[in-house]
Short mmCIF file of C-alpha atoms in Angstrom, two decimals:
data_model
loop_
_atom_site.label_atom_id
_atom_site.label_comp_id
_atom_site.label_asym_id
_atom_site.label_seq_id
_atom_site.Cartn_x
_atom_site.Cartn_y
_atom_site.Cartn_z
CA UNK P 234 100.88 193.42 122.73
CA UNK P 235 98.75 196.70 123.13
CA UNK P 236 94.57 196.00 122.54
CA UNK P 237 95.45 193.59 120.62
CA UNK P 238 95.78 191.06 123.55
CA UNK P 239 92.10 192.52 124.76
CA UNK P 240 90.33 189.04 123.87
CA UNK P 241 87.38 187.41 123.85
CA UNK P 242 88.02 185.70 126.78
CA UNK P 243 89.32 189.09 129.12
CA UNK P 244 85.58 190.21 128.25
CA UNK P 245 84.08 186.67 129.83
CA UNK P 246 86.60 187.55 132.81
CA UNK P 247 84.85 190.92 132.59
CA UNK P 248 81.54 190.25 132.82
CA UNK P 249 82.47 186.87 134.76
CA UNK P 250 83.70 188.92 137.65
CA UNK P 251 81.15 191.48 137.58
CA UNK P 252 78.44 188.42 137.66
CA UNK P 253 80.19 187.14 140.47
CA UNK P 254 81.08 190.10 142.54
CA UNK P 255 77.08 191.52 142.29
CA UNK P 256 76.19 188.13 143.30
CA UNK P 257 78.28 187.64 146.53
CA UNK P 258 76.41 190.83 147.49
CA UNK P 259 73.20 190.05 146.69
CA UNK P 260 73.88 186.83 148.93
CA UNK P 261 75.44 188.59 151.60
CA UNK P 262 72.39 191.71 151.72
CA UNK P 263 70.03 188.92 151.84
CA UNK P 264 71.12 187.34 154.49
CA UNK P 265 71.44 190.04 156.51
CA UNK P 266 68.51 190.44 156.18
CA UNK P 267 67.17 186.84 156.83
CA UNK P 268 69.65 186.43 160.35
CA UNK P 269 67.17 189.64 160.70
CA UNK P 270 63.74 187.95 160.49
CA UNK P 271 65.76 184.44 162.20
CA UNK P 272 66.14 185.79 165.42
CA UNK P 273 62.50 186.53 165.94
CA UNK P 274 61.92 183.79 164.28
CA UNK P 275 64.03 182.02 167.72
CA UNK P 276 62.53 180.67 171.13
CA UNK P 277 63.67 179.60 174.22
CA UNK P 278 62.83 175.20 175.05
CA UNK P 279 63.02 173.79 178.41
CA UNK P 280 62.91 170.38 179.24
CA UNK P 281 62.26 168.90 181.89
CA UNK P 282 63.35 164.63 182.33
CA UNK P 283 63.10 164.23 178.67
CA UNK P 284 60.30 166.04 178.36
CA UNK P 285 59.42 169.17 176.75
CA UNK P 286 58.69 171.49 179.95
CA UNK P 287 57.78 175.43 178.18
CA UNK P 288 58.90 176.56 175.20
CA UNK P 289 59.01 180.72 174.84
CA UNK P 290 59.38 182.63 171.65
CA UNK P 291 62.04 185.83 172.55
CA UNK P 292 59.02 187.52 170.95
CA UNK P 293 56.95 187.20 173.85
CA UNK P 294 58.83 188.35 175.89
CA UNK P 295 59.69 192.30 177.47
CA UNK P 296 62.94 193.22 179.02
CA UNK P 297 63.77 189.38 180.92
CA UNK P 298 61.10 187.20 181.83
CA UNK P 299 62.10 185.07 184.68
CA UNK P 300 61.01 181.10 184.48
CA UNK P 301 60.88 178.54 187.92
CA UNK P 302 61.63 175.46 185.95
CA UNK P 303 60.33 172.39 188.49
CA UNK P 304 62.82 169.28 188.36
CA UNK P 305 62.17 166.04 189.17
CA UNK P 306 62.66 165.72 193.54
CA UNK P 307 61.14 169.02 194.01
CA UNK P 308 64.09 170.50 192.82
CA UNK P 309 63.96 174.36 191.06
CA UNK P 310 66.22 175.91 188.55
CA UNK P 311 65.19 179.43 187.59
CA UNK P 312 66.33 180.45 184.03
CA UNK P 313 65.81 184.26 182.44
CA UNK P 314 64.75 185.21 178.87
CA UNK P 315 65.74 188.39 178.04
CA UNK P 316 64.37 190.13 174.95
CA UNK P 317 67.09 190.54 173.35
CA UNK P 318 67.44 186.23 172.58
CA UNK P 319 69.70 185.43 175.08
CA UNK P 320 69.07 182.97 178.15
CA UNK P 321 70.97 181.43 180.92
CA UNK P 322 70.17 179.86 184.35
CA UNK P 323 70.21 182.11 186.65
CA UNK P 324 69.86 179.79 189.45
CA UNK P 325 69.33 176.65 190.54
CA UNK P 326 69.78 174.46 193.82
CA UNK P 327 72.20 171.70 192.43
CA UNK P 328 75.60 170.89 194.32
CA UNK P 329 78.25 171.61 190.95
CA UNK P 330 76.60 175.24 189.72
CA UNK P 331 77.37 173.72 185.67
CA UNK P 332 74.07 175.57 184.23
CA UNK P 333 74.46 179.14 186.17
CA UNK P 334 78.00 178.83 185.19
CA UNK P 335 77.23 178.38 181.18
CA UNK P 336 76.28 181.89 181.75
CA UNK P 337 73.77 183.40 178.80
CA UNK P 338 73.28 180.95 175.35
CA UNK P 339 72.22 183.38 172.44
CA UNK P 340 72.88 181.25 169.22
CA UNK P 341 70.70 178.68 167.57
CA UNK P 342 71.56 175.09 168.83
CA UNK P 343 73.20 177.04 171.80
CA UNK P 344 71.91 174.39 175.42
CA UNK P 345 72.37 174.84 178.54
CA UNK P 346 72.58 171.57 181.19
CA UNK P 347 71.90 170.91 184.95
CA UNK P 348 72.18 167.47 185.27
CA UNK P 349 71.85 166.61 188.59
CA UNK P 350 68.00 168.34 188.30
CA UNK P 351 68.03 166.50 184.85
CA UNK P 352 66.53 170.56 182.02
CA UNK P 353 67.93 170.82 179.60
CA UNK P 354 67.51 175.45 177.86
CA UNK P 355 68.11 175.09 174.88
CA UNK P 356 67.55 178.06 171.96
CA UNK P 357 65.39 176.58 168.80
CA UNK P 358 65.89 178.58 165.55
CA UNK P 359 66.75 179.27 162.44
CA UNK P 360 70.81 179.50 162.17
CA UNK P 361 70.71 182.43 160.10
CA UNK P 362 73.60 183.36 157.64
CA UNK P 363 76.24 183.03 160.44
CA UNK P 364 77.75 180.15 160.54
CA UNK P 365 78.93 178.41 164.35
CA UNK P 366 82.55 177.66 164.54
CA UNK P 367 82.42 174.82 166.24
CA UNK P 368 79.78 171.64 165.71
CA UNK P 369 80.16 170.84 169.11
CA UNK P 370 82.57 169.93 172.02
CA UNK P 371 84.88 166.89 172.75
CA UNK P 372 85.16 166.84 176.64
CA UNK F 77 81.03 133.25 166.80
CA UNK F 78 78.71 136.44 165.93
CA UNK F 79 80.61 139.75 166.47
CA UNK F 80 79.67 142.76 165.64
CA UNK F 81 80.37 144.44 162.12
CA UNK F 82 78.19 146.23 160.99
CA UNK F 83 78.68 149.20 163.25
CA UNK F 84 79.71 150.93 159.64
CA UNK F 85 78.81 154.49 159.60
CA UNK F 86 79.41 155.38 156.22
CA UNK F 87 77.34 157.45 154.45
CA UNK F 88 78.05 158.42 150.60
CA UNK F 89 75.65 157.00 148.85
CA UNK F 90 76.97 156.08 145.25
CA UNK F 91 75.92 159.30 142.96
CA UNK F 92 78.37 161.27 143.12
CA UNK F 93 76.56 164.79 145.01
CA UNK F 94 77.79 168.16 145.20
CA UNK F 95 79.53 167.45 148.14
CA UNK F 96 81.00 164.44 146.83
CA UNK F 97 83.19 167.09 144.45
CA UNK F 98 84.26 169.26 146.52
CA UNK F 99 85.27 166.27 148.92
CA UNK F 100 87.37 164.47 146.50
CA UNK F 101 90.55 167.18 146.71
CA UNK F 102 91.03 166.61 150.21
CA UNK F 103 91.53 162.52 150.26
CA UNK F 104 92.92 162.06 153.69
CA UNK F 105 96.33 160.07 154.21
CA UNK F 106 95.07 158.03 157.75
CA UNK F 107 91.35 156.25 157.47
CA UNK F 108 90.31 158.72 159.11
CA UNK F 109 88.69 160.63 157.62
CA UNK F 110 89.51 164.15 158.79
CA UNK F 111 90.17 167.39 156.58
CA UNK F 112 93.58 168.19 155.65
CA UNK F 113 94.41 172.00 154.79
CA UNK F 114 95.51 172.23 150.59
CA UNK F 115 99.07 173.26 150.76
CA UNK F 116 99.42 176.94 150.34
CA UNK F 117 99.67 178.22 146.42
CA UNK F 118 102.90 179.81 145.81
CA UNK F 119 101.97 183.63 143.68
CA UNK F 120 102.85 183.29 140.09
CA UNK F 121 105.06 185.81 138.22
CA UNK F 122 103.59 185.54 134.76
CA UNK F 123 107.48 186.90 132.83
CA UNK F 124 105.80 186.48 129.76
CA UNK F 125 101.82 186.83 127.81
CA UNK F 126 101.17 183.36 127.53
CA UNK F 127 101.46 183.07 131.34
CA UNK F 128 99.30 185.82 131.82
CA UNK F 129 96.90 184.12 129.25
CA UNK F 130 97.13 180.89 131.65
CA UNK F 131 96.71 182.95 134.49
CA UNK F 132 93.64 184.70 133.11
CA UNK F 133 92.15 180.57 132.48
CA UNK F 134 92.85 179.65 135.90
CA UNK F 135 91.02 182.23 137.16
CA UNK F 136 88.22 181.96 135.04
CA UNK F 137 88.06 178.11 135.59
CA UNK F 138 88.00 178.98 139.80
CA UNK F 139 85.33 180.92 139.42
CA UNK F 140 82.94 179.03 137.44
CA UNK F 141 83.85 176.78 139.91
CA UNK F 142 83.07 178.71 142.61
CA UNK F 143 80.16 179.60 141.07
CA UNK F 144 79.07 175.87 140.62
CA UNK F 145 80.05 175.74 143.91
CA UNK F 146 77.47 178.18 145.29
CA UNK F 147 74.78 177.13 143.09
CA UNK F 148 75.03 173.14 143.92
CA UNK F 149 75.32 174.80 147.86
CA UNK F 150 71.63 176.15 147.10
CA UNK F 151 70.09 173.59 144.29
CA UNK F 152 71.81 170.59 146.33
CA UNK F 153 67.99 168.93 146.14
CA UNK F 154 66.54 171.35 148.37
CA UNK F 155 67.15 172.54 151.64
CA UNK F 156 68.52 169.46 154.33
CA UNK F 157 65.79 169.61 156.77
CA UNK F 158 67.47 169.40 160.40
CA UNK F 159 66.00 167.32 163.20
CA UNK F 160 67.35 167.66 167.09
CA UNK F 161 66.19 165.86 170.44
CA UNK F 162 68.33 166.00 173.57
CA UNK F 163 67.83 162.94 176.27
CA UNK F 164 69.40 161.85 178.62
CA UNK F 165 70.46 158.69 179.60
CA UNK F 166 73.51 157.03 180.43
CA UNK F 167 74.45 159.47 183.01
CA UNK F 168 74.51 162.24 180.87
CA UNK F 169 73.17 164.21 177.81
CA UNK F 170 72.85 163.28 174.70
CA UNK F 171 72.03 165.27 171.39
CA UNK F 172 71.17 163.66 168.32
CA UNK F 173 70.71 166.34 165.49
CA UNK F 174 70.66 164.81 161.97
CA UNK F 175 69.83 166.21 158.54
CA UNK F 176 68.03 164.30 156.19
CA UNK F 177 67.43 165.37 152.23
CA UNK F 178 63.91 164.05 151.57
CA UNK F 179 62.13 165.36 154.43
CA UNK F 180 62.25 165.27 158.17
CA UNK F 181 64.80 163.30 160.53
CA UNK F 182 62.42 163.07 163.52
CA UNK F 183 61.68 159.27 163.60
CA UNK F 184 64.84 158.76 162.74
CA UNK F 185 66.10 160.61 165.33
CA UNK F 186 63.59 159.70 167.52
CA UNK F 187 64.70 156.14 166.83
CA UNK F 188 68.37 156.73 167.60
CA UNK F 189 67.15 157.80 170.91
CA UNK F 190 65.80 154.50 172.18
CA UNK F 191 68.27 153.21 171.05
CA UNK F 192 70.72 155.11 173.03
CA UNK F 193 67.71 154.32 175.65
CA UNK F 194 68.30 150.85 174.67
CA UNK F 195 72.04 150.74 175.29
CA UNK F 196 71.92 151.84 179.22
CA UNK F 197 68.88 149.87 179.80
CA UNK F 198 71.47 146.54 178.92
CA UNK F 199 74.94 148.05 180.05
CA UNK F 200 73.74 151.28 183.10
CA UNK F 201 75.28 150.02 187.04
CA UNK F 202 73.06 152.08 187.88
CA UNK F 203 69.66 150.86 186.33
CA UNK F 204 68.85 147.65 188.63
CA UNK F 205 67.68 145.38 186.07
CA UNK F 206 70.23 145.95 183.62
CA UNK F 207 73.35 143.29 182.04
CA UNK F 208 75.99 144.27 183.95
CA UNK F 209 73.73 144.65 187.32
CA UNK F 210 72.81 141.06 186.69
CA UNK F 211 76.17 139.53 186.19
CA UNK F 212 77.90 141.80 189.53
CA UNK F 213 75.40 140.59 191.47
CA UNK F 214 76.23 136.77 189.53
CA UNK F 215 79.98 137.71 190.35
CA UNK F 216 81.55 134.62 192.59
CA UNK F 217 78.92 132.71 190.99
CA UNK F 218 76.83 130.98 187.58
CA UNK F 219 77.20 132.99 184.72
CA UNK F 220 74.46 135.47 183.44
CA UNK F 221 72.81 135.90 180.67
CA UNK F 222 73.25 138.84 178.72
CA UNK F 223 71.92 140.14 175.71
CA UNK F 224 74.41 140.16 172.38
CA UNK F 225 74.12 143.94 173.07
CA UNK F 226 76.34 143.51 176.12
CA UNK F 227 78.56 140.32 175.23
CA UNK F 228 79.95 142.79 172.29
CA UNK F 229 80.83 145.29 174.34
CA UNK F 230 82.25 143.08 177.04
CA UNK F 231 84.22 140.95 174.74
CA UNK F 232 85.24 144.75 173.51
CA UNK F 233 86.60 145.34 176.75
CA UNK F 234 88.70 142.69 177.53
CA UNK F 235 89.95 143.22 174.31
CA UNK F 236 91.32 146.49 175.46
CA UNK F 237 92.45 144.93 178.53
CA UNK F 238 94.97 142.85 176.59
CA UNK F 239 95.83 145.46 174.29
CA UNK F 240 96.84 148.70 177.16
CA UNK F 241 98.47 145.55 179.31
CA UNK F 242 95.87 145.27 181.89
CA UNK F 243 95.59 149.35 182.40
CA UNK F 244 92.25 149.27 180.77
CA UNK F 245 90.41 146.97 183.17
CA UNK F 246 86.98 146.73 182.57
CA UNK F 247 86.15 144.73 186.23
CA UNK F 248 87.61 147.97 187.98
CA UNK F 249 83.76 147.91 188.79
CA UNK F 250 84.37 147.53 192.61
CA UNK F 251 87.30 150.92 192.81
CA UNK F 252 84.98 152.81 191.26
CA UNK F 253 82.07 152.44 193.77
CA UNK F 254 84.46 152.81 196.40
CA UNK F 255 85.77 156.27 195.40
CA UNK F 256 82.25 157.18 193.67
CA UNK F 257 83.80 160.06 192.09
CA UNK F 258 80.90 162.05 190.71
CA UNK F 259 78.16 160.89 192.64
CA UNK F 260 77.46 162.74 196.62
CA UNK F 261 79.33 160.45 198.19
CA UNK F 262 82.79 160.61 196.95
CA UNK F 263 85.46 160.17 199.15
CA UNK F 264 89.45 159.40 199.65
CA UNK F 265 89.35 155.78 200.75
CA UNK F 266 91.38 154.29 203.03
CA UNK F 267 94.43 152.33 202.04
CA UNK F 268 93.52 148.84 203.18
CA UNK F 269 89.96 149.37 201.43
CA UNK F 270 91.90 149.92 198.37
CA UNK F 271 94.03 146.96 198.70
CA UNK F 272 90.52 144.94 199.33
CA UNK F 273 89.16 146.50 196.11
CA UNK F 274 92.43 146.17 194.08
CA UNK F 275 92.32 142.48 194.96
CA UNK F 276 88.51 141.96 193.21
CA UNK F 277 90.00 144.10 189.95
CA UNK F 278 90.97 141.83 187.40
CA UNK F 279 89.10 141.72 183.97
CA UNK F 280 91.80 138.57 182.88
CA UNK F 281 88.59 137.14 185.62
CA UNK F 282 85.79 137.92 183.24
CA UNK F 283 84.65 135.10 182.16
CA UNK F 284 82.60 135.08 178.60
CA UNK F 285 80.58 132.57 176.76
CA UNK F 286 79.93 132.73 173.14
CA UNK F 287 77.63 130.01 172.11
CA UNK F 288 75.95 130.71 175.41
CA UNK F 289 75.21 134.38 175.58
CA UNK F 290 77.07 134.83 179.05
CA UNK F 291 79.20 136.44 181.23
CA UNK F 292 80.53 134.98 184.27
CA UNK F 293 82.49 137.23 187.00
CA UNK F 294 84.21 134.47 188.94
CA UNK F 295 85.49 135.87 192.24
CA UNK F 296 83.24 137.13 194.50
CA UNK F 297 82.35 141.01 194.77
CA UNK F 298 84.33 141.72 191.20
CA UNK F 299 82.35 143.84 190.10
CA UNK F 300 81.98 145.47 185.41
CA UNK F 301 81.68 148.52 184.79
CA UNK F 302 81.57 149.70 180.68
CA UNK F 303 81.80 153.32 181.53
CA UNK F 304 84.15 153.53 179.87
CA UNK F 305 83.19 152.67 176.04
CA UNK F 306 79.45 152.28 176.46
CA UNK F 307 79.25 155.97 175.40
CA UNK F 308 80.69 154.93 172.64
CA UNK F 309 78.67 151.37 171.60
CA UNK F 310 75.48 154.39 171.90
CA UNK F 311 77.31 155.62 169.82
CA UNK F 312 77.62 154.11 166.88
CA UNK F 313 74.57 152.12 166.92
CA UNK F 314 72.43 155.37 166.99
CA UNK F 315 75.03 156.40 164.16
CA UNK F 316 73.28 153.17 162.53
CA UNK F 317 70.10 153.58 163.05
CA UNK F 318 70.13 156.43 161.10
CA UNK F 319 72.48 156.09 158.39
CA UNK F 320 69.59 152.99 157.47
CA UNK F 321 66.64 155.46 157.43
CA UNK F 322 68.97 157.53 155.13
CA UNK F 323 70.22 160.46 157.23
CA UNK F 324 73.94 160.98 155.68
CA UNK F 325 74.22 163.69 157.65
CA UNK F 326 74.30 162.95 161.28
CA UNK F 327 75.53 165.07 164.84
CA UNK F 328 75.40 162.91 167.82
CA UNK F 329 76.49 164.05 171.07
CA UNK F 330 76.58 161.53 174.40
CA UNK F 331 78.10 164.14 177.00
CA UNK F 332 80.99 165.08 175.33
CA UNK F 333 81.79 161.58 173.36
CA UNK F 334 80.94 163.54 169.49
CA UNK F 335 80.61 161.10 166.20
CA UNK F 336 79.51 162.24 163.10
CA UNK F 337 77.69 160.95 160.11
CA UNK F 338 79.10 162.14 157.13
CA UNK F 339 79.88 165.62 156.14
CA UNK F 340 77.84 168.43 157.16
CA UNK F 341 74.22 169.39 155.24
CA UNK F 342 76.88 171.84 152.69
CA UNK F 343 78.62 169.25 152.49
CA UNK F 344 81.74 170.75 154.70
CA UNK F 345 83.18 168.44 157.22
CA UNK F 346 82.51 168.62 160.98
CA UNK F 347 84.54 171.26 163.35
CA UNK F 348 84.57 169.24 166.26
CA UNK F 349 85.82 171.39 169.48
CA UNK F 350 88.69 169.85 172.26
CA UNK F 351 87.64 171.35 176.04
CA UNK F 352 90.53 173.11 177.22
CA UNK F 353 91.59 171.50 180.43
CA UNK F 354 91.60 174.56 182.13
CA UNK F 355 88.51 176.71 181.31
CA UNK F 356 85.42 176.55 182.01
CA UNK F 357 83.00 173.64 180.04
CA UNK F 358 82.24 174.63 176.85
CA UNK F 359 86.28 176.94 176.14
CA UNK F 360 88.06 175.10 173.67
CA UNK F 361 91.69 174.94 172.78
CA UNK F 362 91.64 173.46 169.55
CA UNK F 363 89.41 172.40 166.76
CA UNK F 364 88.84 169.03 164.21
CA UNK F 365 87.14 169.10 161.50
CA UNK F 366 86.25 165.65 160.46
CA UNK F 367 84.29 163.84 158.32
CA UNK F 368 82.09 159.81 159.31
CA UNK F 369 84.65 160.88 162.79
CA UNK F 370 84.33 160.03 166.82
CA UNK F 371 86.02 162.10 168.81
CA UNK F 372 86.20 161.03 172.46
CA UNK F 373 87.88 162.91 175.36
CA UNK F 374 89.12 161.34 178.78
CA UNK F 375 90.56 164.11 181.47
CA UNK F 376 90.69 164.68 184.46
CA UNK F 377 89.02 168.19 184.85
CA UNK F 378 85.36 166.14 183.56
CA UNK F 379 84.33 164.39 186.87
CA UNK F 380 86.80 164.68 190.50
CA UNK F 381 86.37 166.08 193.87
CA UNK F 382 88.72 168.17 195.57
CA UNK F 383 89.75 167.13 199.14
CA UNK F 384 93.28 168.23 201.22
CA UNK F 385 93.30 170.29 198.76
CA UNK F 386 93.62 167.82 196.06
CA UNK F 387 92.12 166.86 193.00
CA UNK F 388 90.76 163.11 192.79
CA UNK F 389 89.99 162.65 189.14
CA UNK F 390 87.24 159.92 187.69
CA UNK F 391 90.50 158.09 186.02
CA UNK F 392 91.32 155.40 188.53
CA UNK F 393 94.46 153.10 187.32
CA UNK F 394 93.75 149.55 187.99
CA UNK F 395 97.18 148.50 189.20
CA UNK F 396 97.43 152.02 192.42
CA UNK F 397 93.91 151.73 193.07
CA UNK F 398 93.85 155.72 192.43
CA UNK F 399 93.16 158.47 190.56
CA UNK F 400 95.56 157.91 187.43
CA UNK F 401 98.62 159.79 187.53
CA UNK F 402 100.40 160.22 183.97
CA UNK F 403 101.38 163.58 183.32
CA UNK F 404 97.99 164.15 181.56
CA UNK F 405 95.19 165.96 181.91
CA UNK F 406 93.08 165.41 178.65
CA UNK F 407 93.04 162.97 175.94
CA UNK F 408 91.32 162.81 172.65
CA UNK F 409 90.89 159.83 170.63
CA UNK F 410 90.39 159.57 167.30
CA UNK F 411 88.42 157.04 165.83
CA UNK F 412 86.75 154.97 162.32
CA UNK F 413 84.32 154.00 165.56
CA UNK F 414 83.58 155.67 168.92
CA UNK F 415 83.44 152.10 170.92
CA UNK F 416 87.50 152.16 170.12
CA UNK F 417 87.79 156.05 170.63
CA UNK F 418 86.13 156.37 173.50
CA UNK F 419 87.99 152.89 175.57
CA UNK F 420 91.14 154.55 174.01
CA UNK F 421 90.50 157.64 174.99
CA UNK F 422 90.83 156.35 178.35
CA UNK F 423 93.10 153.41 178.10
CA UNK F 424 96.15 156.73 176.84
CA UNK F 425 95.30 158.57 179.68
CA UNK F 426 96.35 155.56 181.82
CA UNK F 427 99.31 154.75 180.30
CA UNK F 428 99.94 158.24 179.84
CA UNK F 429 102.11 160.23 177.53
CA UNK F 430 104.95 158.51 175.52
CA UNK F 431 103.14 154.87 175.85
CA UNK F 432 99.72 156.40 174.98
CA UNK F 433 100.85 157.55 171.68
CA UNK F 434 102.43 155.18 171.09
CA UNK F 435 99.48 152.33 171.34
CA UNK F 436 97.69 154.90 168.97
CA UNK F 437 101.16 154.47 166.35
CA UNK F 438 100.92 151.28 166.25
CA UNK F 439 96.86 150.58 165.59
CA UNK F 440 95.76 151.56 161.61
CA UNK F 441 92.94 154.21 161.65
CA UNK F 442 93.45 156.11 165.13
CA UNK F 443 94.14 159.54 165.51
CA UNK F 444 95.02 161.81 169.00
CA UNK F 445 95.95 165.11 170.71
CA UNK F 446 96.90 164.78 174.62
CA UNK F 447 97.46 167.88 176.87
CA UNK F 448 99.48 167.28 179.78
CA UNK F 449 99.74 168.74 183.12
CA UNK F 450 102.96 171.44 181.46
CA UNK F 451 100.71 173.05 179.34
CA UNK F 452 101.78 170.64 176.60
CA UNK F 453 99.73 169.13 173.58
CA UNK F 454 100.97 166.15 171.87
CA UNK F 455 99.22 164.99 168.39
CA UNK F 456 99.34 162.06 166.37
CA UNK F 457 101.07 163.13 163.40
CA UNK F 458 98.00 162.24 160.73
CA UNK F 459 96.63 165.78 162.17
CA UNK F 460 99.44 167.34 161.27
CA UNK F 461 98.08 170.11 158.51
CA UNK F 462 94.43 169.48 160.06
CA UNK F 463 94.43 170.41 163.69
CA UNK F 464 93.84 174.09 164.41
CA UNK F 465 94.67 175.24 167.68
CA UNK F 466 94.09 178.54 169.44
CA UNK F 467 96.65 181.19 170.12
CA UNK F 468 98.21 180.56 172.78
CA UNK F 469 98.73 177.24 171.95
CA UNK F 470 101.85 174.84 170.14
CA UNK F 471 101.01 171.08 169.88
CA UNK F 472 104.29 168.35 168.65
CA UNK F 473 103.58 165.81 166.27
CA UNK F 474 104.79 162.19 167.83
CA UNK F 475 107.17 161.53 165.81
CA UNK F 476 107.97 164.67 164.49
CA UNK F 477 110.49 168.12 164.82
CA UNK F 478 107.72 170.63 164.08
CA UNK F 479 105.42 172.42 166.21
CA UNK F 480 102.26 174.29 164.73
CA UNK F 481 101.44 177.51 166.84
CA UNK F 482 98.13 178.30 167.20
#
């Protein structure tokens, strides 16, 4: 035992560990920086009856912006977009209000739906380094 | 006859990829591609130098593997580009998300959406020009010529009728129309109305002529409804469209009927949540990590109305004519194909916990998760070590003693 046990293999192991640690650290730092950049590039997309209605980049919002969405049959869905990267349906003249009850969305891929008024509100943009816990929900 | 068997959703390429290398160890026992967690290795206690050296070598190998996997992710032929589309079809929100390594999959996704709309145009009761509407208009009269797709789905539905002892009844139309659940004319019908509608509900009076590609309903007033199966079929067809266009990884969501193609672009399984029946839409009680699998739930919370302090949900029992009361609040079925998962989630719901689980156990390649009124979760044994339940929930596995807590 003693010094004899410190062999080439141990040196390699040490190097590998140090290298891996450095790699992970660099990756995380880059990832965090990238997340900030990604959020800046995100936008809210509103669709009505399978057609694009409006795209609002968060970078263009100061405070909270309100968008009146004109749905088929003279219905109106009011969407709020906040400059901190969130959006919600504030009100809708649909019967069940599932869209309003959905509350705020903030992650890319998240979506609010008003089925009766055929309105979709979603957040688009790079997901950055944060990984969503779920890809979708069976209901 | 021409039974469709081409709806394969296997997206594996012939050449081994990084993802394949990582998946190799996780072969599932069941026919389904569910992600099984590897057993936790016991901590070794090296008593000798030899063991220590072995440990070090193992560590190096592990680290090297980790680095290789990391490298794989970073340089897997460039970052696959995502293409996503949302739209309304089949009375619900459709979302298709696809990843192709060669470039954007926009066209493939567009085609998949178009395919779903085709299915809607053929099979929606609410589209007057659909095959289903035409068949129903001709009830008690002549056979109606239908598209090959429609014939296939009606045939499938009849098979599930036989399989469920008549609980899954494709001719449920008169009862669905009578209750009107999910529409603005939902109401509790009078018992006499229910009796009258019930007498028209019998899938055995649906006549198929496969060579002529026709469907005929024997009694006047009969009506078929593909609402419990068409979304699944549409998802399968969308997946096939994507795969044909070179998509290896996709997430298809037809109003909560989920079908995943392959793995996620990074090679890990898709994580599909299951709706908590007592919470708002989007809140889940469990997650199943899956590849190439459909996950479809049927529940009382999906569509219902309340009257006289009671909740009337949309899954009607053809034997009683009333919303089914089997003790189940939600039934989720995992299958290779969405058409099966869709039909079976309704079937299991209608059969109840015990009969439902028995049916699933007797068919190959299927898994199921049932939530009962008293908050019990029963899962098929193949989901042991796969399903992840939230804190406060416990799962019993059908036929096993084990209970897994969240």
